[in-house]
mmCIF file of C-alpha atoms and ligand atoms in Angstrom:
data_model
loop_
_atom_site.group_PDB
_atom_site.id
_atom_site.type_symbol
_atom_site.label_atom_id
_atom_site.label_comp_id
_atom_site.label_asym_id
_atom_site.label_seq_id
_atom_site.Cartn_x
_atom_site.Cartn_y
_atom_site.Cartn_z
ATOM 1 C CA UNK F 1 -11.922 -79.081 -8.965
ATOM 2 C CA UNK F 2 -8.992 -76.525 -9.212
ATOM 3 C CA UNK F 3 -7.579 -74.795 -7.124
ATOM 4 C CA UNK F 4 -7.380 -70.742 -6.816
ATOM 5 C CA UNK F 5 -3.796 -69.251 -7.048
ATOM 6 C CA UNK F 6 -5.261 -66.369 -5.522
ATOM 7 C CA UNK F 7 -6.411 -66.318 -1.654
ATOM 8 C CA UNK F 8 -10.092 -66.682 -1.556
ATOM 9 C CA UNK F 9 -12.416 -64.455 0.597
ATOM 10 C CA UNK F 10 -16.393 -65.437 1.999
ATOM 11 C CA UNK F 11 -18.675 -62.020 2.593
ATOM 12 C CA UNK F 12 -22.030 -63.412 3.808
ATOM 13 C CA UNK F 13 -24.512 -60.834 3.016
ATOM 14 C CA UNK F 14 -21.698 -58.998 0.268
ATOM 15 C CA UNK F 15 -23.991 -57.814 -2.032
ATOM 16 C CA UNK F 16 -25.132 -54.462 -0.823
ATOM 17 C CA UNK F 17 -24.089 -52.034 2.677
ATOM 18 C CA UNK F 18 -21.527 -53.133 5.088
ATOM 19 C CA UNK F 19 -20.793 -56.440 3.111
ATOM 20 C CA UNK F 20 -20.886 -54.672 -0.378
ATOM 21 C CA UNK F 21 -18.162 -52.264 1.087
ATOM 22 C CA UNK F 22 -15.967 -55.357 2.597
ATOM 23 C CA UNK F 23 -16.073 -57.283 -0.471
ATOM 24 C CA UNK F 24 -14.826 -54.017 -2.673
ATOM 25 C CA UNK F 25 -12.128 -54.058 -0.467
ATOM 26 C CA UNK F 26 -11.487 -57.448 -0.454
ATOM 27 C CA UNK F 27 -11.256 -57.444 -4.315
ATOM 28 C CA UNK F 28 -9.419 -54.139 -4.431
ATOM 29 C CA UNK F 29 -6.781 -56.099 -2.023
ATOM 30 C CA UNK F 30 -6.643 -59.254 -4.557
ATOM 31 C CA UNK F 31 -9.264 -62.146 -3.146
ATOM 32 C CA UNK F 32 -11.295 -64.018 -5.273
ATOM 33 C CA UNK F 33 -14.674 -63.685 -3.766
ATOM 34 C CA UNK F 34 -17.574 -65.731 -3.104
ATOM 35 C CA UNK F 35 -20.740 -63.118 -2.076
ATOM 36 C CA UNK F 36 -23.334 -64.923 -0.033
ATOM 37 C CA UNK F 37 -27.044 -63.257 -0.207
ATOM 38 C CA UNK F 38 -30.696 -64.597 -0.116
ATOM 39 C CA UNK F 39 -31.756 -63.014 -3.089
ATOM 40 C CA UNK F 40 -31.576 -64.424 -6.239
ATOM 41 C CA UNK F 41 -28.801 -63.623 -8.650
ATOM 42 C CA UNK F 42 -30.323 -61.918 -11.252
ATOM 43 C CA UNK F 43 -31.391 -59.323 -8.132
ATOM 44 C CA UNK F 44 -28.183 -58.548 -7.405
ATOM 45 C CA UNK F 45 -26.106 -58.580 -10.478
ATOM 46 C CA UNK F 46 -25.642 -55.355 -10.788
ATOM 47 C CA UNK F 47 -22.984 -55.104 -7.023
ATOM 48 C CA UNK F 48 -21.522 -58.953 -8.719
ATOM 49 C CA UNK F 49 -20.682 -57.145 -12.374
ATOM 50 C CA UNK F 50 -19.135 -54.346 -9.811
ATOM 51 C CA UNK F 51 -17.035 -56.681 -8.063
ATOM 52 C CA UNK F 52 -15.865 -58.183 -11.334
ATOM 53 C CA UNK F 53 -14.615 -55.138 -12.485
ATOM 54 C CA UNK F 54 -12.269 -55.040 -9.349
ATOM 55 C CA UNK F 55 -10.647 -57.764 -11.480
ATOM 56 C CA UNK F 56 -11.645 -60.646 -9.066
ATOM 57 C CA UNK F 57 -13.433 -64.128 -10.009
ATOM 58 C CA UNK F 58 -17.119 -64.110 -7.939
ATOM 59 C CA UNK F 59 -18.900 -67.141 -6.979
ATOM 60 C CA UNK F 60 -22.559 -66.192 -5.981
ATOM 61 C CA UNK F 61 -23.747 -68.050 -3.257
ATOM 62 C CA UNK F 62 -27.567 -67.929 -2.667
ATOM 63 C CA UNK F 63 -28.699 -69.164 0.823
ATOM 64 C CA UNK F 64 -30.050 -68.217 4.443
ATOM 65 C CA UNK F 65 -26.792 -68.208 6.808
ATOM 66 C CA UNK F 66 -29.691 -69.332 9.616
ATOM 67 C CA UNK F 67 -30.160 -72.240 7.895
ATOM 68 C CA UNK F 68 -27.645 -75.242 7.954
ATOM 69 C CA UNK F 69 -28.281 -76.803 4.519
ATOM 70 C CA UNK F 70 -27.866 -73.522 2.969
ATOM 71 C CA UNK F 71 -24.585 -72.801 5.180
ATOM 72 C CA UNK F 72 -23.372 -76.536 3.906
ATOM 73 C CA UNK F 73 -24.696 -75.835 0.048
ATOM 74 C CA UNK F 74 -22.282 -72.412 -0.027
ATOM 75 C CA UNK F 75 -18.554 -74.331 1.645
ATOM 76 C CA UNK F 76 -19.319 -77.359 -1.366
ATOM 77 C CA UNK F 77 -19.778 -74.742 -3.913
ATOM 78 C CA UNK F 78 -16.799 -72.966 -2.687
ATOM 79 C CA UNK F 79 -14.910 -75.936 -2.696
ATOM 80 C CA UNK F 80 -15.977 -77.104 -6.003
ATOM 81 C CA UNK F 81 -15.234 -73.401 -7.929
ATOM 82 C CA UNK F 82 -12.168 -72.165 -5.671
ATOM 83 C CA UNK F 83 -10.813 -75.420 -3.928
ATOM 84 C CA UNK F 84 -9.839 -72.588 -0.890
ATOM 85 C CA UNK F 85 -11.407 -70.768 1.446
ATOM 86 C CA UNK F 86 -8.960 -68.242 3.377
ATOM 87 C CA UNK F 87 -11.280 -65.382 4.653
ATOM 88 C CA UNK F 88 -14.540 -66.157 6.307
ATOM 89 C CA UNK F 89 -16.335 -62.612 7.033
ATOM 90 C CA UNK F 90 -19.646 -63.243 9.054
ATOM 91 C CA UNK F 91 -21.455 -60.344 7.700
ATOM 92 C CA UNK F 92 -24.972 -60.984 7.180
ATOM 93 C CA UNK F 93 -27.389 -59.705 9.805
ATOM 94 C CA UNK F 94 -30.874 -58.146 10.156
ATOM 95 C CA UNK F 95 -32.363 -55.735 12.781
ATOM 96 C CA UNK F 96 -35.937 -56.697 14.193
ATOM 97 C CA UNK F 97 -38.979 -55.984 12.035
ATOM 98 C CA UNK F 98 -40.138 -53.692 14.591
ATOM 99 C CA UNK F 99 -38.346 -51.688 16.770
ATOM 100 C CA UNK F 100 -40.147 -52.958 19.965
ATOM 101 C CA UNK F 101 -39.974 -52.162 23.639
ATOM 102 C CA UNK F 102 -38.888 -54.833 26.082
ATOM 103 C CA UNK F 103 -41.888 -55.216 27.761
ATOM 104 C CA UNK F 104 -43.783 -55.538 24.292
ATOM 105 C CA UNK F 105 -40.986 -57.732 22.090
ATOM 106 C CA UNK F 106 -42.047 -61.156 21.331
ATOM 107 C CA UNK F 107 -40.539 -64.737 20.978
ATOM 108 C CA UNK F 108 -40.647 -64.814 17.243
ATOM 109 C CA UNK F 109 -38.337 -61.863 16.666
ATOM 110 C CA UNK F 110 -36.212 -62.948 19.316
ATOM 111 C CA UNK F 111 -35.696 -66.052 17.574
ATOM 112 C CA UNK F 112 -35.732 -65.131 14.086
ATOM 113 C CA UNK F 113 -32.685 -62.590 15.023
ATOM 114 C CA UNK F 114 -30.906 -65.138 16.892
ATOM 115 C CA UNK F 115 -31.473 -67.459 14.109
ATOM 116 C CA UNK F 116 -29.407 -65.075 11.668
ATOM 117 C CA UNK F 117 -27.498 -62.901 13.904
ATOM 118 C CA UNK F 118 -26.363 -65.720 15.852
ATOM 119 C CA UNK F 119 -26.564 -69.218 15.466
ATOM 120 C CA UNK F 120 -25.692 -68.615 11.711
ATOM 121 C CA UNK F 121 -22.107 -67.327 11.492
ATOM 122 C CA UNK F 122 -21.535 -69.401 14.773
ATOM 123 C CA UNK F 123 -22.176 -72.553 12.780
ATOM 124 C CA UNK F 124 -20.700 -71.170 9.354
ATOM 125 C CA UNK F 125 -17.827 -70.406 11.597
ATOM 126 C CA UNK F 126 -17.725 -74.310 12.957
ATOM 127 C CA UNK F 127 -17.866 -75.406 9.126
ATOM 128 C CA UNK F 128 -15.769 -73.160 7.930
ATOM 129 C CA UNK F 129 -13.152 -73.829 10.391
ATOM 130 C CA UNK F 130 -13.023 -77.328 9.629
ATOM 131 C CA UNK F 131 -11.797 -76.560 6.554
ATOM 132 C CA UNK F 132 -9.318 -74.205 7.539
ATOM 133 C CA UNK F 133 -7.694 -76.585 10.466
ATOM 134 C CA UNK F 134 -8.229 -79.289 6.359
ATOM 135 C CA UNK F 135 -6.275 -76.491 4.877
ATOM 136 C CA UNK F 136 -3.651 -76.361 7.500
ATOM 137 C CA UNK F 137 -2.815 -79.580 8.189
ATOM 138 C CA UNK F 138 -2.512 -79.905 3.971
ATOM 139 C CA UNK F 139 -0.150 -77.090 4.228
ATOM 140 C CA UNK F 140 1.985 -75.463 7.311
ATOM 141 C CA UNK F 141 1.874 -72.305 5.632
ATOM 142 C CA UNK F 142 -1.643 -71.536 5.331
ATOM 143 C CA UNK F 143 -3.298 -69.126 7.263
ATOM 144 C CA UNK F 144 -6.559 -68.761 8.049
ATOM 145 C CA UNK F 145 -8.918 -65.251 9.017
ATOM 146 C CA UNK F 146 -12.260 -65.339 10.376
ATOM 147 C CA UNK F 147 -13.906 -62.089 10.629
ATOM 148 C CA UNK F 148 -17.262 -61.098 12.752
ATOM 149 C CA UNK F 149 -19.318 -57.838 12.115
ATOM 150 C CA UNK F 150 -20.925 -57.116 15.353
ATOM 151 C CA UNK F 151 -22.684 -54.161 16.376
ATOM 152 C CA UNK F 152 -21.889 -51.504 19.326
ATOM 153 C CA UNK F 153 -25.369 -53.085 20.237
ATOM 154 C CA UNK F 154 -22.740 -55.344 21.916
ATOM 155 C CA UNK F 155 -22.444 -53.357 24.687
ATOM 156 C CA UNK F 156 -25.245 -50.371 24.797
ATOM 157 C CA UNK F 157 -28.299 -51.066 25.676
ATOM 158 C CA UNK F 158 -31.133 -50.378 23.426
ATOM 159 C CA UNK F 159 -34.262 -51.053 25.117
ATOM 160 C CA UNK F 160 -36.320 -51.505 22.355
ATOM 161 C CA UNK F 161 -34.445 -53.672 20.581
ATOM 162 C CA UNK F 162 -33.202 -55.986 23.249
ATOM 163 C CA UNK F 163 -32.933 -58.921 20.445
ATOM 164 C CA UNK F 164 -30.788 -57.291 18.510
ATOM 165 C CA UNK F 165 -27.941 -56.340 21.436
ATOM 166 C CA UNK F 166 -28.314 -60.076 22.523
ATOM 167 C CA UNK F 167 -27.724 -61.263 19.726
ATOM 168 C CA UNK F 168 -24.544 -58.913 19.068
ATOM 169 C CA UNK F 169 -23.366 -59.610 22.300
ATOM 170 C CA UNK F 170 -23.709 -63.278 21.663
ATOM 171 C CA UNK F 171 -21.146 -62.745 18.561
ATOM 172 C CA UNK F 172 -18.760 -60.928 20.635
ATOM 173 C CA UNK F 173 -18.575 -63.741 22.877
ATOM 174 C CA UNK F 174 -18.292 -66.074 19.757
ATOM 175 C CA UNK F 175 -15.491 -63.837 18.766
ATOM 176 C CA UNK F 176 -13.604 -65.048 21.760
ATOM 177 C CA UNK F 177 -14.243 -68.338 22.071
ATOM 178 C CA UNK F 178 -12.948 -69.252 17.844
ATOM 179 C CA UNK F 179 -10.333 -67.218 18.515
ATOM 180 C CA UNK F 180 -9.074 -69.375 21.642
ATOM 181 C CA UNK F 181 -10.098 -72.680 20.219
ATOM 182 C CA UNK F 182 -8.225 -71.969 16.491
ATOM 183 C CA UNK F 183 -5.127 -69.861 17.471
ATOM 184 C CA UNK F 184 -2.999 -73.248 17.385
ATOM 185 C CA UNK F 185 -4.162 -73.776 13.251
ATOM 186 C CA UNK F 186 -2.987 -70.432 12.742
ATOM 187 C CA UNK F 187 -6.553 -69.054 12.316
ATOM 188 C CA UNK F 188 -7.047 -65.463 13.463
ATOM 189 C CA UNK F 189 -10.542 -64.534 14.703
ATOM 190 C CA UNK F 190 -11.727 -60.820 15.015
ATOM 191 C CA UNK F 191 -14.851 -58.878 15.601
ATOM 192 C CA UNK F 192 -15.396 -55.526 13.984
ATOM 193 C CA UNK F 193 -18.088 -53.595 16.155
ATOM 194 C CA UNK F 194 -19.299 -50.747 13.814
ATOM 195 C CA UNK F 195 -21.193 -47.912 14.998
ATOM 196 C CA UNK F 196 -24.034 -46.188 13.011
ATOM 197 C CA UNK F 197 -23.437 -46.674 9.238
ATOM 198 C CA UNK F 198 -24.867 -45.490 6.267
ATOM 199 C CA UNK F 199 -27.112 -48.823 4.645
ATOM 200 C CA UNK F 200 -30.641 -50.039 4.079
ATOM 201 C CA UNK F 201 -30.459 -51.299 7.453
ATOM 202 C CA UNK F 202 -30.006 -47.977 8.823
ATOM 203 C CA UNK F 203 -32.464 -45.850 5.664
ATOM 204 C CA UNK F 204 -36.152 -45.701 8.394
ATOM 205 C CA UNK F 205 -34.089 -44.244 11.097
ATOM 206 C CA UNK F 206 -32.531 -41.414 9.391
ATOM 207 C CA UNK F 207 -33.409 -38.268 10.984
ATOM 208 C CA UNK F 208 -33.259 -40.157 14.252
ATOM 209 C CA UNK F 209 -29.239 -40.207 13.775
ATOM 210 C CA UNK F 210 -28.392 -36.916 11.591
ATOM 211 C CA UNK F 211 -30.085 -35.316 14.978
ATOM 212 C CA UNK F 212 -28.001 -37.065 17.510
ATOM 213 C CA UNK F 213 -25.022 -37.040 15.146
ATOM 214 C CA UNK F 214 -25.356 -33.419 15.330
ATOM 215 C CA UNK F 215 -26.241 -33.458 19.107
ATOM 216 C CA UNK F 216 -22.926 -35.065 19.434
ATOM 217 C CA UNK F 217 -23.236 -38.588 19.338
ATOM 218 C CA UNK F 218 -19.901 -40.054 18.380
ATOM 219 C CA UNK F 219 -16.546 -37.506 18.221
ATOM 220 C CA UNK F 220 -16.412 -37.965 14.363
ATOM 221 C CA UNK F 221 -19.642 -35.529 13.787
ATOM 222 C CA UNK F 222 -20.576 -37.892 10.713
ATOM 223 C CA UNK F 223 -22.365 -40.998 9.814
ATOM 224 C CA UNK F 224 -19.834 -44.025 9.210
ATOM 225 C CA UNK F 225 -19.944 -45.120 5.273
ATOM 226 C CA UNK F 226 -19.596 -49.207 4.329
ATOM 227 C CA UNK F 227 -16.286 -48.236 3.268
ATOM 228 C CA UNK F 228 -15.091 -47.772 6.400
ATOM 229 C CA UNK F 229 -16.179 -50.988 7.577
ATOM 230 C CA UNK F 230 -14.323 -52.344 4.314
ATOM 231 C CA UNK F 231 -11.167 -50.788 5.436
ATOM 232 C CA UNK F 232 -10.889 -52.720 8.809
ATOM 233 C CA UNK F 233 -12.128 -55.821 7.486
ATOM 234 C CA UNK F 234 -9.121 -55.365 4.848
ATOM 235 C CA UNK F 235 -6.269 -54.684 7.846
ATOM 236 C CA UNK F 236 -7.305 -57.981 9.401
ATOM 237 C CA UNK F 237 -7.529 -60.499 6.337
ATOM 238 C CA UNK F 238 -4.317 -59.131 4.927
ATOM 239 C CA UNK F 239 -2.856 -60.487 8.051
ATOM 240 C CA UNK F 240 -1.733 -56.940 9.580
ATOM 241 C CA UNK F 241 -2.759 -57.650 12.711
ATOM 242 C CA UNK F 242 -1.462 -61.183 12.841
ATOM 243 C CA UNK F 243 -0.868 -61.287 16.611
ATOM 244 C CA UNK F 244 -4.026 -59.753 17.675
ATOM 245 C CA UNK F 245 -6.266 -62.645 17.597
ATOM 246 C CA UNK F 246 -9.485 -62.275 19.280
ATOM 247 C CA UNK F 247 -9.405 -58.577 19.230
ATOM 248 C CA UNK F 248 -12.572 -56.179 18.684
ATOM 249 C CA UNK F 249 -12.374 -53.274 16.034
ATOM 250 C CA UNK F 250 -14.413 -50.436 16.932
ATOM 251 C CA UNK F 251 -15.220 -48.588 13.597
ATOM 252 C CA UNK F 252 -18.071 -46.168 15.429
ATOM 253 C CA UNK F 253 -16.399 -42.747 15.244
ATOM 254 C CA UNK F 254 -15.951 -42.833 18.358
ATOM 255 C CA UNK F 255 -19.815 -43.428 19.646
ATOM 256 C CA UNK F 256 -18.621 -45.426 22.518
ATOM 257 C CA UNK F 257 -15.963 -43.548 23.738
ATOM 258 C CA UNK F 258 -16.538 -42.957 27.584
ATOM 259 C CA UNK F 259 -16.664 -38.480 27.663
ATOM 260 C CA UNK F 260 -16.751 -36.198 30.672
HETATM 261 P P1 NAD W 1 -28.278 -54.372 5.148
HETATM 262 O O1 NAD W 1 -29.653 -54.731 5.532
HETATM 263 O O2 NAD W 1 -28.051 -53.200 4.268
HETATM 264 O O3 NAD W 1 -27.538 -55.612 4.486
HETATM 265 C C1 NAD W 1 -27.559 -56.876 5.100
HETATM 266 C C2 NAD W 1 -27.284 -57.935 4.054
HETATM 267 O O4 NAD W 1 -27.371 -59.221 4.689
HETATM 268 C C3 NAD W 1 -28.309 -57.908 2.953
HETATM 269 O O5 NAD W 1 -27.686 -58.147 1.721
HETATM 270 C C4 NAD W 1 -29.246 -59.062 3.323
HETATM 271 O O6 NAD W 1 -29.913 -59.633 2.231
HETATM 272 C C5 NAD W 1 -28.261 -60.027 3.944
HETATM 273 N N1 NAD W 1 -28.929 -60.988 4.804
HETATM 274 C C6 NAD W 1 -29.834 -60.726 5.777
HETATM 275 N N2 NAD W 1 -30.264 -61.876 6.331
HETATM 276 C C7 NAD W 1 -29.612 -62.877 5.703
HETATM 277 C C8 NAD W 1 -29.640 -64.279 5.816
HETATM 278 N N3 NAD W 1 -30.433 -64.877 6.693
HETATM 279 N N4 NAD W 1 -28.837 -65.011 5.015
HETATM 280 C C9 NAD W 1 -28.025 -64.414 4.105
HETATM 281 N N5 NAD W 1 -27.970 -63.076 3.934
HETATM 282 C C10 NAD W 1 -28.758 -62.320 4.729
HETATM 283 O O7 NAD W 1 -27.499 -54.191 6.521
HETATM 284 P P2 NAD W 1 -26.067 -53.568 6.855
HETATM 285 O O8 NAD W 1 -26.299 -52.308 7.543
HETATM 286 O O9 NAD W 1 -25.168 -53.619 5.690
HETATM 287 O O10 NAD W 1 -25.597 -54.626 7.960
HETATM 288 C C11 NAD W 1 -24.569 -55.582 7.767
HETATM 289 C C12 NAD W 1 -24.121 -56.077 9.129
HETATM 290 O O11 NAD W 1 -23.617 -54.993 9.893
HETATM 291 C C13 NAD W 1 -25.245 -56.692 9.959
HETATM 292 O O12 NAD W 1 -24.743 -57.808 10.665
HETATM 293 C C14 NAD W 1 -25.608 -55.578 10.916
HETATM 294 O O13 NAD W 1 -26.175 -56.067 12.101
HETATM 295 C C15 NAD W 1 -24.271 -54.936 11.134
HETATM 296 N N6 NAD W 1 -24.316 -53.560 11.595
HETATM 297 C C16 NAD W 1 -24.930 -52.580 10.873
HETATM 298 C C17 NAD W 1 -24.918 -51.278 11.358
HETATM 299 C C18 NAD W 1 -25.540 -50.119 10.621
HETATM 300 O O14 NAD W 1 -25.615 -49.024 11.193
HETATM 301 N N7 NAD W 1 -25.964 -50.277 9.391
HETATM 302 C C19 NAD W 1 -24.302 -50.985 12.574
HETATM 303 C C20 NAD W 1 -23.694 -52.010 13.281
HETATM 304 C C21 NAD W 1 -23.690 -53.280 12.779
#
């Protein structure tokens, strides 16, 4: 195993929307890069050539983030091509197959997006942090960065997809309680809370948002791009906001900002 001069970054879900846009930035700020996705590689080597051209190393990871082997398979291969991990940005998340009402919503999608939204980057983060707290103890000078993409699903209520705010609200939460518990290693924790952005996540509801956009739905009368996602992410693992730990980055245009 050696060991990367440069800092090395983990973007669960990096290979297309929100995490495509944090890992350009991430590679456009210098961090070697290991992109986590489900799909195979030859499916997404087109956004890894991309990355490459940013003049970073990538390490593809393939694996579920809901399931713990796979979470365990992506830190050995980390640690067997980088030796480092410096930047762990929870990323990957899905929205429920069907969009349904609370009184109609069932078990199975309630689980399935707990299962990824949730329990995944929670027990990523656990793993991950062990071998930050590793890292630190090696060397007093490291400095760890744990990064969160939430949802303002945090905190508005969405009645028909009631699984999907629980499950955001559940990472804010997280958020907090890495932050507290890794503050003495020198690990900052942070949850970026984006608003309505731009992805396949976001393609079936289109008109649904260019109307309320233009109805006035956040102050910035436009839909928020990956890249602007990238940018926070990019503020927080350079270490800009070193004594901020714990703190929540709204990047919504200002969709949850209380008018009269
Ligand atoms: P997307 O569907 O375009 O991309 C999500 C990526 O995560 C995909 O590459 C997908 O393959 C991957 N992924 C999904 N489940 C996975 C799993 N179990 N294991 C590993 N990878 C998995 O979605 P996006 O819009 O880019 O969303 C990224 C994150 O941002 C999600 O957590 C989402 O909840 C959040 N978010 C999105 C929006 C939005 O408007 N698009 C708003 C707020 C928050």
């Amino acid at each position: 195993m050696s060991t990367s001069t440069k800092k090395v970054a983990l973007v669960t879900g990096g290979t297309r929307g929100i995490g495509l846009g944090i890992a350009r930035q991430l590679a456009s700020d210098g961090f070697n890069l290991a992109v986590n996705g489900r799909r195979g590689e030859q499916e997404v080597a087109a956004a890894l050539e991309e990355l490459k051209t940013l003049g970073t190393d990538v390490l593809y990871c393939q694996a579920d983030v809901a399931i713990a082997s796979g979470r365990a398979g992506m830190v050995e291969q980390i640690r067997a091509k980088f030796g480092r991990l410096d930047v762990l940005v929870n990323n990957a998340g899905v929205a429920p197959e069907v969009r349904a009402d609370l009184l109609e919503a069932t078990e199975e999608s309630f689980d399935r997006l707990m299962g990824i939204n949730l329990r995944g980057p929670y027990f990523l983060t656990q793993l991950v942090a062990r071998w930050m707290v590793e890292q630190r103890a090696a060397d007093p000078s490291f400095s760890g960065c744990i990064v969160n993409v939430s949802s303002v699903s945090a905190t508005e209520a969405s009645v028909n997809r009631g699984d999907y705010c629980l499950s955001k609200a559940g990472v804010a939460m997280a958020t907090k309680l890495w932050a507290a518990r890794l503050a003495e290693f020198g690990i900052q924790v942070y949850e970026v809370r984006p608003g309505v952005i731009r992805t396949d996540m976001t393609s079936s509801v289109t008109d649904k948002y260019d109307k309320l956009i233009a109805e006035g739905l956040t102050v910035e009368p436009r839909w928020g791009n990956p890249e602007d996602v990238g940018k926070a992410v990019g503020v927080l693992a350079r270490g800009e906001l070193s004594y901020a730990t714990g703190n929540v980055i709204l990047v919504d245009g200002g969709l949850t900002l209380p008018r009269l």
